[in-house]
Amino acid sequence: MLVIETQDLTKIYETGLKKGNITALNGLSIGIEAGEIFGLLGPNGAGKTTLVKILLNITKATSGSVMINGLDPSDPRSRARVGFLPENHRFPTHLTGKGLLMLAGRLHGMSDTEIKEKLSELLELVGMKRWADTMITKYSKGMAQRIGLAQALIADPDLILLDEPTDGVDPVGKAEIKTVLQKLRSRGKTILLNSHMLSEVEMIADRVAIMNKGKVIKVGSVDDFTKRAMRYEIEAEIGNERFTIPEEVGKLVTIKTNMMTVDLTHIDQLNTIIDQLRTKRIAIRSIQPTRISLEQSFIDTIEGTGGTSV
Amino acid sequence: MRGILHDTANELLTRKLYWVFVIITGLAILAIMGVDNIDLKFQGMGDPNLGELNEAFGNPMLIGFYSFLGFLGIIAFLASANVFPGMLERGRAEFYFSKPVTRTFLYLSKFFSIWLVYSAVLVICGLSVYMALWFFHSISDSSFLLVIPFSSILLLFWLALSAFAGIWRRSTVFAIIVVLLVRIGETVVSAIQQITPLLESDTMVKAIELSEKIYPRFDKSSDILLNLATGARVDSFLPLWVAIIFTLVIILLSIWKIRRTDY
């Protein structure tokens, strides 16, 4: 079941200047399944935040369709089971951390009793129990992010939209946020994660989309992104034997004692290599697809579309 | 509404501006305590016309009380001018608008919360001063109690205008400037009205008549409300109606603007 679905979504910001209008989203179509952690990647200005804002009706689409929880974003009920942590948030400065959670809960229509029941658990979850009665203005960036995450979770949402959740958070805090996200996934929550921190996305996302210039240019599982297409590492008892691969099969990238890396023209050609090794009575120990980091895949994808990277 | 009312009261109290209201009210009470005779009237020489003069001038103490509430209203408006620009600033608007409530609800609940909070302040300060008048000078006049809600109505007019300007430009300075310009406009229109008979210009007369129908005269509305409180005769309710309609229109325009803007 799709929790978020967009079709040909376009957003053009009218600047009113001679420079012309800015196309933030350009016919974007995307679908996010219930229960998955979906990472949205892209360079600055790719349209990630605009997409999230349209999903929450903070900004209106110029054209195209968008559904969130099966409803149009203009319907406030579509946000009833949604939690949101904005990028560069500036929560009301007259509030304490606890006050912010109370306000968020009340805006979600929760009773004070319900909010108080949830408060303790959430403050514990984000490690902010000690600072609950401190004014938000006194918080460090990392603390503000953590309390922001808590307010996003106050109404026990099924869908959580996080825009740069680890921005400004120290490594320990990042690890804690990652743990929180993993806990949320185990509870079957759907998470849309906008982040520049590609290593984090790689570790927790199920699927990833790379956006550039208002379009999704690649979408797939993290595995799809990190697996170097058709490159395999083959561990076999080659010894010092000379080994060549026909051009139609692929290319030998490296060869060391008992280890070679090959680029195949097609996945089926892996069998040809295996047959060749067996014919020569060479024992095969392992065959593994080579992997690259999501970051490298991201840079390759963006550069492939002529865009600028993060 | 409960969440926003609570939030607004919290926001306004956190600014500690309530001390300004406490100090001004305290000074007013001290002044009342320090005055021997508070029944200010034109007196002397047995001139029978002084009675008419006093009637025309009105009860100076009531006018003073009404002005005191008006002054508190000005402080309330200045103190709340940044509430909407603050709520709509980048990074904070997203917090409010991502919640399952409509923007119309957010605007109306925030606007009426500000009004309710400051109306409560006017009631507390007004009643404190009235109690002092009653206690130290045995003044017991229902007109004093009536001008308190009337001051609250006037505050609503000014708050609606400042909220509209604050939403339109998301700027506190702009909100204050717009209110000042409308206030200056009132003075200018009033001055022109005074000199129009001397100019003997039909065009000017028509322009003034038109302005009376479209330009909000909060000053005249204030006079009408004072007359209503004292039971004095009101020549025309037109300025009050224009002010009410103007306020409703700018509330609707504020809703329209907040609904259609991308944040």
mmCIF file of N, CA, C and O in Angstrom, chain A residues 11 13 53 56-60 76-77 79-80 82 84 86-95 100 103-104 106-112 135 151, chain B residues 2-4 6-8 10-12 14-15 86 89-103 105-106 110 258-263:
data_model
loop_
_atom_site.group_PDB
_atom_site.id
_atom_site.type_symbol
_atom_site.label_atom_id
_atom_site.label_comp_id
_atom_site.label_asym_id
_atom_site.label_seq_id
_atom_site.Cartn_x
_atom_site.Cartn_y
_atom_site.Cartn_z
ATOM 1 N N LYS A 11 6.381 21.997 -9.282
ATOM 2 C CA LYS A 11 6.276 23.201 -8.464
ATOM 3 C C LYS A 11 7.164 24.284 -9.072
ATOM 4 O O LYS A 11 8.374 24.110 -9.206
ATOM 5 N N TYR A 13 8.195 28.179 -8.527
ATOM 6 C CA TYR A 13 8.139 29.365 -7.663
ATOM 7 C C TYR A 13 8.241 30.602 -8.546
ATOM 8 O O TYR A 13 9.200 30.742 -9.307
ATOM 9 N N LYS A 53 7.352 19.679 1.742
ATOM 10 C CA LYS A 53 6.416 20.774 2.051
ATOM 11 C C LYS A 53 5.097 20.608 1.296
ATOM 12 O O LYS A 53 4.032 20.926 1.825
ATOM 13 N N LEU A 56 2.890 18.107 2.960
ATOM 14 C CA LEU A 56 2.260 18.595 4.192
ATOM 15 C C LEU A 56 1.406 19.833 3.954
ATOM 16 O O LEU A 56 0.944 20.463 4.905
ATOM 17 N N ASN A 57 1.235 20.197 2.682
ATOM 18 C CA ASN A 57 0.410 21.359 2.317
ATOM 19 C C ASN A 57 0.997 22.678 2.837
ATOM 20 O O ASN A 57 0.288 23.671 2.976
ATOM 21 N N ILE A 58 2.296 22.683 3.125
ATOM 22 C CA ILE A 58 2.943 23.929 3.549
ATOM 23 C C ILE A 58 3.176 24.773 2.291
ATOM 24 O O ILE A 58 3.114 25.993 2.327
ATOM 25 N N THR A 59 3.422 24.069 1.206
ATOM 26 C CA THR A 59 3.557 24.693 -0.117
ATOM 27 C C THR A 59 2.608 23.950 -1.047
ATOM 28 O O THR A 59 2.390 22.758 -0.866
ATOM 29 N N LYS A 60 2.062 24.684 -2.012
ATOM 30 C CA LYS A 60 1.105 24.038 -2.915
ATOM 31 C C LYS A 60 1.754 23.736 -4.267
ATOM 32 O O LYS A 60 2.553 24.532 -4.759
ATOM 33 N N PRO A 76 -6.708 18.399 6.151
ATOM 34 C CA PRO A 76 -5.871 18.285 7.363
ATOM 35 C C PRO A 76 -5.831 16.887 7.970
ATOM 36 O O PRO A 76 -4.883 16.538 8.669
ATOM 37 N N ARG A 77 -6.844 16.063 7.649
ATOM 38 C CA ARG A 77 -6.847 14.686 8.175
ATOM 39 C C ARG A 77 -5.669 13.880 7.631
ATOM 40 O O ARG A 77 -5.255 12.902 8.234
ATOM 41 N N ARG A 79 -2.756 14.719 7.672
ATOM 42 C CA ARG A 79 -1.600 14.938 8.553
ATOM 43 C C ARG A 79 -1.831 14.388 9.968
ATOM 44 O O ARG A 79 -0.980 14.548 10.835
ATOM 45 N N ALA A 80 -2.994 13.771 10.171
ATOM 46 C CA ALA A 80 -3.329 13.304 11.520
ATOM 47 C C ALA A 80 -2.337 12.247 12.015
ATOM 48 O O ALA A 80 -2.011 12.214 13.187
ATOM 49 N N VAL A 82 0.809 11.846 10.848
ATOM 50 C CA VAL A 82 2.113 12.207 10.271
ATOM 51 C C VAL A 82 2.919 13.015 11.285
ATOM 52 O O VAL A 82 2.396 13.916 11.929
ATOM 53 N N PHE A 84 6.540 15.315 11.658
ATOM 54 C CA PHE A 84 7.457 16.031 10.766
ATOM 55 C C PHE A 84 8.519 16.772 11.564
ATOM 56 O O PHE A 84 8.210 17.512 12.493
ATOM 57 N N PRO A 86 11.142 19.532 10.623
ATOM 58 C CA PRO A 86 11.599 20.388 9.524
ATOM 59 C C PRO A 86 13.113 20.636 9.557
ATOM 60 O O PRO A 86 13.729 20.553 10.613
ATOM 61 N N GLU A 87 13.624 20.976 8.392
ATOM 62 C CA GLU A 87 15.030 21.369 8.295
ATOM 63 C C GLU A 87 15.152 22.806 8.823
ATOM 64 O O GLU A 87 14.241 23.613 8.631
ATOM 65 N N ASN A 88 16.241 23.116 9.457
ATOM 66 C CA ASN A 88 16.477 24.474 9.986
ATOM 67 C C ASN A 88 15.273 24.998 10.763
ATOM 68 O O ASN A 88 14.845 26.137 10.565
ATOM 69 N N HIS A 89 14.747 24.135 11.602
ATOM 70 C CA HIS A 89 13.542 24.535 12.334
ATOM 71 C C HIS A 89 13.857 25.640 13.340
ATOM 72 O O HIS A 89 15.000 25.774 13.807
ATOM 73 N N ARG A 90 12.830 26.417 13.636
ATOM 74 C CA ARG A 90 12.927 27.434 14.689
ATOM 75 C C ARG A 90 11.666 27.283 15.524
ATOM 76 O O ARG A 90 10.671 27.972 15.293
ATOM 77 N N PHE A 91 11.725 26.354 16.438
ATOM 78 C CA PHE A 91 10.550 26.104 17.271
ATOM 79 C C PHE A 91 10.283 27.331 18.138
ATOM 80 O O PHE A 91 11.209 28.093 18.429
ATOM 81 N N PRO A 92 9.013 27.524 18.563
ATOM 82 C CA PRO A 92 8.686 28.711 19.361
ATOM 83 C C PRO A 92 9.645 28.861 20.550
ATOM 84 O O PRO A 92 9.775 27.953 21.368
ATOM 85 N N THR A 93 10.291 29.997 20.621
ATOM 86 C CA THR A 93 11.370 30.187 21.596
ATOM 87 C C THR A 93 10.862 30.439 23.018
ATOM 88 O O THR A 93 11.650 30.460 23.947
ATOM 89 N N HIS A 94 9.554 30.649 23.155
ATOM 90 C CA HIS A 94 9.021 30.877 24.498
ATOM 91 C C HIS A 94 8.723 29.562 25.214
ATOM 92 O O HIS A 94 8.217 29.581 26.334
ATOM 93 N N LEU A 95 9.016 28.452 24.556
ATOM 94 C CA LEU A 95 8.658 27.152 25.136
ATOM 95 C C LEU A 95 9.871 26.404 25.675
ATOM 96 O O LEU A 95 10.996 26.610 25.230
ATOM 97 N N LEU A 100 7.010 22.349 24.182
ATOM 98 C CA LEU A 100 6.902 22.116 22.738
ATOM 99 C C LEU A 100 6.130 20.831 22.465
ATOM 100 O O LEU A 100 5.255 20.787 21.586
ATOM 101 N N LEU A 103 2.473 21.408 23.159
ATOM 102 C CA LEU A 103 1.827 22.164 22.067
ATOM 103 C C LEU A 103 1.607 21.268 20.853
ATOM 104 O O LEU A 103 0.514 21.247 20.266
ATOM 105 N N ALA A 104 2.644 20.497 20.496
ATOM 106 C CA ALA A 104 2.517 19.606 19.328
ATOM 107 C C ALA A 104 1.387 18.605 19.550
ATOM 108 O O ALA A 104 0.576 18.358 18.649
ATOM 109 N N ARG A 106 -1.237 18.927 21.565
ATOM 110 C CA ARG A 106 -2.545 19.610 21.547
ATOM 111 C C ARG A 106 -2.972 19.925 20.117
ATOM 112 O O ARG A 106 -4.153 19.815 19.780
ATOM 113 N N LEU A 107 -2.010 20.318 19.280
ATOM 114 C CA LEU A 107 -2.359 20.597 17.877
ATOM 115 C C LEU A 107 -2.769 19.322 17.147
ATOM 116 O O LEU A 107 -3.448 19.375 16.128
ATOM 117 N N HIS A 108 -2.350 18.197 17.680
ATOM 118 C CA HIS A 108 -2.782 16.907 17.114
ATOM 119 C C HIS A 108 -4.101 16.443 17.733
ATOM 120 O O HIS A 108 -4.569 15.347 17.444
ATOM 121 N N GLY A 109 -4.664 17.280 18.597
ATOM 122 C CA GLY A 109 -5.965 16.962 19.198
ATOM 123 C C GLY A 109 -5.876 16.002 20.369
ATOM 124 O O GLY A 109 -6.886 15.408 20.764
ATOM 125 N N MET A 110 -4.688 15.838 20.939
ATOM 126 C CA MET A 110 -4.538 14.916 22.071
ATOM 127 C C MET A 110 -4.941 15.621 23.371
ATOM 128 O O MET A 110 -4.772 16.835 23.490
ATOM 129 N N SER A 111 -5.428 14.854 24.310
ATOM 130 C CA SER A 111 -5.750 15.430 25.624
ATOM 131 C C SER A 111 -4.448 15.563 26.420
ATOM 132 O O SER A 111 -3.456 14.881 26.116
ATOM 133 N N ASP A 112 -4.464 16.415 27.440
ATOM 134 C CA ASP A 112 -3.256 16.601 28.252
ATOM 135 C C ASP A 112 -2.824 15.294 28.916
ATOM 136 O O ASP A 112 -1.630 15.032 29.070
ATOM 137 N N MET A 135 14.451 25.939 28.624
ATOM 138 C CA MET A 135 13.922 26.698 27.471
ATOM 139 C C MET A 135 14.632 26.244 26.189
ATOM 140 O O MET A 135 15.846 25.992 26.193
ATOM 141 N N GLN A 151 8.939 15.805 19.167
ATOM 142 C CA GLN A 151 7.650 16.431 18.845
ATOM 143 C C GLN A 151 7.037 15.814 17.588
ATOM 144 O O GLN A 151 5.820 15.750 17.454
ATOM 145 N N ARG B 2 -7.535 25.195 22.320
ATOM 146 C CA ARG B 2 -6.942 25.094 23.645
ATOM 147 C C ARG B 2 -5.412 25.187 23.556
ATOM 148 O O ARG B 2 -4.783 25.944 24.303
ATOM 149 N N GLY B 3 -4.853 24.455 22.591
ATOM 150 C CA GLY B 3 -3.398 24.440 22.424
ATOM 151 C C GLY B 3 -2.866 25.817 22.070
ATOM 152 O O GLY B 3 -1.881 26.288 22.647
ATOM 153 N N ILE B 4 -3.525 26.470 21.121
ATOM 154 C CA ILE B 4 -3.059 27.782 20.659
ATOM 155 C C ILE B 4 -3.263 28.835 21.752
ATOM 156 O O ILE B 4 -2.404 29.702 21.960
ATOM 157 N N HIS B 6 -3.310 28.380 24.968
ATOM 158 C CA HIS B 6 -2.296 28.102 25.978
ATOM 159 C C HIS B 6 -0.934 28.612 25.512
ATOM 160 O O HIS B 6 -0.191 29.267 26.250
ATOM 161 N N ASP B 7 -0.638 28.328 24.233
ATOM 162 C CA ASP B 7 0.642 28.734 23.645
ATOM 163 C C ASP B 7 0.768 30.256 23.604
ATOM 164 O O ASP B 7 1.816 30.817 23.932
ATOM 165 N N THR B 8 -0.324 30.916 23.192
ATOM 166 C CA THR B 8 -0.293 32.378 23.070
ATOM 167 C C THR B 8 -0.115 33.021 24.445
ATOM 168 O O THR B 8 0.697 33.946 24.597
ATOM 169 N N ASN B 10 1.220 31.708 27.014
ATOM 170 C CA ASN B 10 2.594 31.391 27.410
ATOM 171 C C ASN B 10 3.586 32.343 26.732
ATOM 172 O O ASN B 10 4.490 32.890 27.367
ATOM 173 N N GLU B 11 3.363 32.543 25.416
ATOM 174 C CA GLU B 11 4.246 33.410 24.629
ATOM 175 C C GLU B 11 4.223 34.844 25.168
ATOM 176 O O GLU B 11 5.268 35.466 25.349
ATOM 177 N N LEU B 12 3.027 35.358 25.428
ATOM 178 C CA LEU B 12 2.897 36.753 25.868
ATOM 179 C C LEU B 12 3.402 36.925 27.306
ATOM 180 O O LEU B 12 3.982 37.964 27.637
ATOM 181 N N THR B 14 5.797 35.051 28.679
ATOM 182 C CA THR B 14 7.241 34.853 28.684
ATOM 183 C C THR B 14 7.980 36.165 28.414
ATOM 184 O O THR B 14 9.103 36.361 28.856
ATOM 185 N N ARG B 15 7.322 37.052 27.674
ATOM 186 C CA ARG B 15 7.980 38.324 27.348
ATOM 187 C C ARG B 15 8.075 39.254 28.556
ATOM 188 O O ARG B 15 8.683 40.302 28.466
ATOM 189 N N GLY B 86 6.261 36.268 13.753
ATOM 190 C CA GLY B 86 7.061 35.232 14.417
ATOM 191 C C GLY B 86 6.552 33.840 14.109
ATOM 192 O O GLY B 86 7.327 32.923 13.853
ATOM 193 N N GLU B 89 7.489 32.795 10.472
ATOM 194 C CA GLU B 89 8.865 32.833 9.989
ATOM 195 C C GLU B 89 9.310 31.444 9.571
ATOM 196 O O GLU B 89 8.764 30.429 10.029
ATOM 197 N N ARG B 90 10.312 31.435 8.704
ATOM 198 C CA ARG B 90 10.804 30.176 8.149
ATOM 199 C C ARG B 90 11.310 29.256 9.263
ATOM 200 O O ARG B 90 12.049 29.688 10.134
ATOM 201 N N GLY B 91 10.886 28.023 9.224
ATOM 202 C CA GLY B 91 11.312 27.065 10.240
ATOM 203 C C GLY B 91 10.279 26.907 11.348
ATOM 204 O O GLY B 91 10.260 25.900 12.029
ATOM 205 N N ARG B 92 9.449 27.962 11.535
ATOM 206 C CA ARG B 92 8.401 27.863 12.559
ATOM 207 C C ARG B 92 7.039 27.614 11.906
ATOM 208 O O ARG B 92 6.234 26.849 12.428
ATOM 209 N N ALA B 93 6.807 28.235 10.754
ATOM 210 C CA ALA B 93 5.544 28.011 10.043
ATOM 211 C C ALA B 93 5.383 26.521 9.732
ATOM 212 O O ALA B 93 4.296 25.960 9.858
ATOM 213 N N GLU B 94 6.502 25.884 9.387
ATOM 214 C CA GLU B 94 6.461 24.457 9.057
ATOM 215 C C GLU B 94 5.973 23.637 10.251
ATOM 216 O O GLU B 94 5.263 22.657 10.078
ATOM 217 N N PHE B 95 6.401 24.058 11.436
ATOM 218 C CA PHE B 95 5.979 23.340 12.650
ATOM 219 C C PHE B 95 4.460 23.428 12.807
ATOM 220 O O PHE B 95 3.786 22.414 13.003
ATOM 221 N N TYR B 96 3.920 24.627 12.695
ATOM 222 C CA TYR B 96 2.473 24.804 12.896
ATOM 223 C C TYR B 96 1.665 24.171 11.757
ATOM 224 O O TYR B 96 0.681 23.489 11.993
ATOM 225 N N PHE B 97 2.110 24.404 10.523
ATOM 226 C CA PHE B 97 1.304 23.957 9.378
ATOM 227 C C PHE B 97 1.385 22.453 9.133
ATOM 228 O O PHE B 97 0.596 21.919 8.357
ATOM 229 N N SER B 98 2.355 21.784 9.750
ATOM 230 C CA SER B 98 2.436 20.330 9.545
ATOM 231 C C SER B 98 1.485 19.584 10.478
ATOM 232 O O SER B 98 1.394 18.360 10.423
ATOM 233 N N LYS B 99 0.786 20.324 11.311
ATOM 234 C CA LYS B 99 -0.149 19.682 12.236
ATOM 235 C C LYS B 99 -1.534 19.548 11.570
ATOM 236 O O LYS B 99 -1.845 20.321 10.657
ATOM 237 N N PRO B 100 -2.351 18.591 12.049
ATOM 238 C CA PRO B 100 -3.632 18.338 11.358
ATOM 239 C C PRO B 100 -4.724 19.373 11.658
ATOM 240 O O PRO B 100 -5.781 19.046 12.175
ATOM 241 N N VAL B 101 -4.392 20.606 11.392
ATOM 242 C CA VAL B 101 -5.380 21.697 11.559
ATOM 243 C C VAL B 101 -5.288 22.596 10.331
ATOM 244 O O VAL B 101 -4.245 22.646 9.676
ATOM 245 N N THR B 102 -6.374 23.296 10.043
ATOM 246 C CA THR B 102 -6.356 24.161 8.867
ATOM 247 C C THR B 102 -5.666 25.477 9.219
ATOM 248 O O THR B 102 -5.567 25.855 10.390
ATOM 249 N N ARG B 103 -5.234 26.159 8.188
ATOM 250 C CA ARG B 103 -4.589 27.460 8.407
ATOM 251 C C ARG B 103 -5.607 28.477 8.917
ATOM 252 O O ARG B 103 -5.260 29.346 9.704
ATOM 253 N N PHE B 105 -8.060 27.843 10.878
ATOM 254 C CA PHE B 105 -8.170 27.575 12.317
ATOM 255 C C PHE B 105 -6.982 28.170 13.066
ATOM 256 O O PHE B 105 -7.143 28.801 14.112
ATOM 257 N N LEU B 106 -5.782 27.957 12.503
ATOM 258 C CA LEU B 106 -4.587 28.470 13.176
ATOM 259 C C LEU B 106 -4.641 29.988 13.314
ATOM 260 O O LEU B 106 -4.346 30.538 14.372
ATOM 261 N N LYS B 110 -5.211 31.804 16.882
ATOM 262 C CA LYS B 110 -4.104 32.647 17.350
ATOM 263 C C LYS B 110 -4.596 34.086 17.567
ATOM 264 O O LYS B 110 -4.301 34.702 18.592
ATOM 265 N N ILE B 258 -3.169 33.956 4.312
ATOM 266 C CA ILE B 258 -2.458 32.873 5.016
ATOM 267 C C ILE B 258 -2.736 31.520 4.345
ATOM 268 O O ILE B 258 -1.901 30.630 4.354
ATOM 269 N N ARG B 259 -3.907 31.395 3.736
ATOM 270 C CA ARG B 259 -4.272 30.136 3.073
ATOM 271 C C ARG B 259 -3.552 29.950 1.746
ATOM 272 O O ARG B 259 -3.225 28.836 1.360
ATOM 273 N N ARG B 260 -3.321 31.045 1.032
ATOM 274 C CA ARG B 260 -2.786 30.901 -0.322
ATOM 275 C C ARG B 260 -1.257 31.022 -0.388
ATOM 276 O O ARG B 260 -0.660 30.737 -1.421
ATOM 277 N N THR B 261 -0.636 31.459 0.695
ATOM 278 C CA THR B 261 0.812 31.672 0.647
ATOM 279 C C THR B 261 1.574 30.363 0.831
ATOM 280 O O THR B 261 1.195 29.514 1.626
ATOM 281 N N ASP B 262 2.673 30.227 0.076
ATOM 282 C CA ASP B 262 3.586 29.100 0.263
ATOM 283 C C ASP B 262 4.580 29.482 1.356
ATOM 284 O O ASP B 262 5.177 30.557 1.296
ATOM 285 N N TYR B 263 4.727 28.609 2.329
ATOM 286 C CA TYR B 263 5.679 28.902 3.411
ATOM 287 C C TYR B 263 6.876 27.969 3.345
ATOM 288 O O TYR B 263 6.840 26.972 2.699
#
